[in-house]
Coordinates of C-alpha atoms and ligand atoms in Angstrom, one line a residue:
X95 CA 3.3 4.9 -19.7
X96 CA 3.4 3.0 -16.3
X97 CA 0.6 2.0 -14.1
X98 CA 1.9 1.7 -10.2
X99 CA 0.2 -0.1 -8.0
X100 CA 0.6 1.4 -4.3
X101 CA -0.5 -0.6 -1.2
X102 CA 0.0 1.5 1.3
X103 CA -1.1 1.6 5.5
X104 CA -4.4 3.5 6.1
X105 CA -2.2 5.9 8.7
X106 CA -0.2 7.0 5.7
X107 CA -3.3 7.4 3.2
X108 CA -4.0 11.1 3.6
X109 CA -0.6 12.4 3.7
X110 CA 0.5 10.6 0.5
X111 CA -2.5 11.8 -1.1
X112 CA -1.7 15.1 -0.6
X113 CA 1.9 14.9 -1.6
X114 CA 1.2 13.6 -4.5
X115 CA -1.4 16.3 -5.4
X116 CA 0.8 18.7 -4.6
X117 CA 3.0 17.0 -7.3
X118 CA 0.1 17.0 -9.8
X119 CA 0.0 13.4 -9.9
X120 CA -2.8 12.0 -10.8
X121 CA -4.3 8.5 -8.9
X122 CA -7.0 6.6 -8.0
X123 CA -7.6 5.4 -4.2
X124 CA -9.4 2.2 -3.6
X125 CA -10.5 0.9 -0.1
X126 CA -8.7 -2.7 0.1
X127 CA -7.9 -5.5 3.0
X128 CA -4.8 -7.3 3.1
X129 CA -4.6 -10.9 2.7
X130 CA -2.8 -11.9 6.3
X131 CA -3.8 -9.1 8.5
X132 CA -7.0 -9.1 7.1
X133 CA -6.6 -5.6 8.1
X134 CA -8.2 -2.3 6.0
X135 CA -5.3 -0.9 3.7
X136 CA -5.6 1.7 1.1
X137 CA -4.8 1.0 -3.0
X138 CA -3.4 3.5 -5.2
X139 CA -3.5 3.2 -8.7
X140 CA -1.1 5.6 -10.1
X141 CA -1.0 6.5 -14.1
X142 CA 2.7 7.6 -14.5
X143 CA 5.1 8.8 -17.6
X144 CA 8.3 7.3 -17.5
X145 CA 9.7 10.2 -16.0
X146 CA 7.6 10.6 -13.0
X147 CA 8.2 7.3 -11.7
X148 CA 11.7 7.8 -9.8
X149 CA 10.3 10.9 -8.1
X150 CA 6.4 9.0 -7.4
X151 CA 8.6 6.5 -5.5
X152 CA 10.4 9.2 -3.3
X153 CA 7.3 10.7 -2.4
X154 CA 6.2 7.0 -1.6
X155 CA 9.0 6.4 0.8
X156 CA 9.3 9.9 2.4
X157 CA 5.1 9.6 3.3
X158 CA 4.5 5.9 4.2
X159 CA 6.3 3.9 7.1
X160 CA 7.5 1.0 8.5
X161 CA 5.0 -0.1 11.5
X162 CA 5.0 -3.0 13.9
X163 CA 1.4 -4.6 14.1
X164 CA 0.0 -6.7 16.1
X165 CA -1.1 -9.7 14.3
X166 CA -4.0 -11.6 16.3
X167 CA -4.9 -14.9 14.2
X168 CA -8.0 -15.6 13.5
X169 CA -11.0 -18.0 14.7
X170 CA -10.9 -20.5 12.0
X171 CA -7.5 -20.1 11.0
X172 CA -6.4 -22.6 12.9
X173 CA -8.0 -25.7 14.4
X174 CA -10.0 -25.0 17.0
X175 CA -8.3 -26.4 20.3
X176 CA -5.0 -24.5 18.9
X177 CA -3.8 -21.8 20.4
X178 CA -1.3 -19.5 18.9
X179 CA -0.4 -16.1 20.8
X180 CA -0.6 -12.6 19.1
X181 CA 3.0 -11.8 17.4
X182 CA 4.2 -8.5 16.4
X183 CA 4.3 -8.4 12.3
X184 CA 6.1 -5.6 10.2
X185 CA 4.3 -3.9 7.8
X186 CA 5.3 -1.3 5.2
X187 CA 6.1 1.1 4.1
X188 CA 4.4 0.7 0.6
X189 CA 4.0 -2.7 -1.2
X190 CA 4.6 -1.7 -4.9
X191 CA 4.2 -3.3 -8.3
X192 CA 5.0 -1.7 -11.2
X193 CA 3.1 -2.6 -14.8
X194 CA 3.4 -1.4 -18.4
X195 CA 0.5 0.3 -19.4
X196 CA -0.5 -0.3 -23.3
X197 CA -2.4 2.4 -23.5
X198 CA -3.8 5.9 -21.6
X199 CA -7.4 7.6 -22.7
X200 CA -9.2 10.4 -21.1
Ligands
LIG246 P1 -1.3 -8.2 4.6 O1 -1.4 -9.3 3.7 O2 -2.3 -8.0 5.7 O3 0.2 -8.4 5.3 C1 0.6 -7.5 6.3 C2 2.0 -7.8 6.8 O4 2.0 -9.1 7.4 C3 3.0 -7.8 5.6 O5 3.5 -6.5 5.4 C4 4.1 -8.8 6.1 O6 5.0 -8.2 7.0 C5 3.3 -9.8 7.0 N1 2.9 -11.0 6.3 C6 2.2 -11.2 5.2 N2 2.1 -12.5 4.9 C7 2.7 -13.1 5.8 C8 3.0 -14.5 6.1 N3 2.5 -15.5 5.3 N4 3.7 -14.9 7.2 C9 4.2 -13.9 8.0 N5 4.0 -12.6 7.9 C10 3.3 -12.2 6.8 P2 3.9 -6.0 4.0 O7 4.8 -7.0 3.3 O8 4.4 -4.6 4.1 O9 2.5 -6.0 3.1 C11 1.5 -5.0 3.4 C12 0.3 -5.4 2.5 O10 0.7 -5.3 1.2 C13 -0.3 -6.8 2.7 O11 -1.1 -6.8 3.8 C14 -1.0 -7.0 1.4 O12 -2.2 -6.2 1.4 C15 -0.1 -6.3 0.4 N6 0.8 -7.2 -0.2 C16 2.1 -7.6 0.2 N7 2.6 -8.4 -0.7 C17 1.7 -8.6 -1.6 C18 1.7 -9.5 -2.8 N8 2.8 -10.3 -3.2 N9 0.6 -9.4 -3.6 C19 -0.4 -8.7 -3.3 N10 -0.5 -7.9 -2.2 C20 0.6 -7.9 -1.4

């Protein structure tokens, strides 16, 4: 058993959600924010059989895409009289790790 963990753009949230229902896999969604964008992004935590995990990840890449974002950095990054102008940053498709789950209970 595999536990994937899926962080994925909030613009792709809904539609990977519903592909993966359709493929009767089950998940979890959590609300999260990333690190460097400190933008919202959306967690899923997917329970997977070893044979569901090549076809998980081609759902993953069909459903959630590469974006440009504009990354504004923050007050209090930075020392005050800095001044650092907004760059473009890629993000995505899907950051995901993939861990060995010991065990699985209902
Ligand atoms: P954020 O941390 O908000 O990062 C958004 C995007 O900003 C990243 O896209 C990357 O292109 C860029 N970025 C991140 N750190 C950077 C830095 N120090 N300098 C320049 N650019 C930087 P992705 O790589 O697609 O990551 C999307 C989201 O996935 C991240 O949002 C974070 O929430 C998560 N993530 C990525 N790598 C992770 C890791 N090693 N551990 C935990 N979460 C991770």
């Amino acid at each position: 058993m595999k536990l994937m963990i899926a962080i994925v753009q909030d613009a792709d949230r809904s539609n990977l959600a519903s592909a993966l229902r359709r493929a009767k896999i089950r998940f979890t969604r959590l609300n999260t924010v990333g690190g460097f964008l400190r933008q919202g992004n959306v967690t899923f935590l997917i329970g997977l059989e070893e044979s569901q995990v090549e076809s998980t990840l081609q759902i993953i890449n069909e459903h959630c895409h590469e974006r440009e974002v504009l990354h504004r950095p923050g007050a209090g990054a930075m020392h005050p009289d800095a001044y650092v102008s907004p760059t473009y940053v890629q993000v995505g498709g899907a950051t995901i790790f993939m861990v060995d789950a010991e065990s699985y209970r209902l």
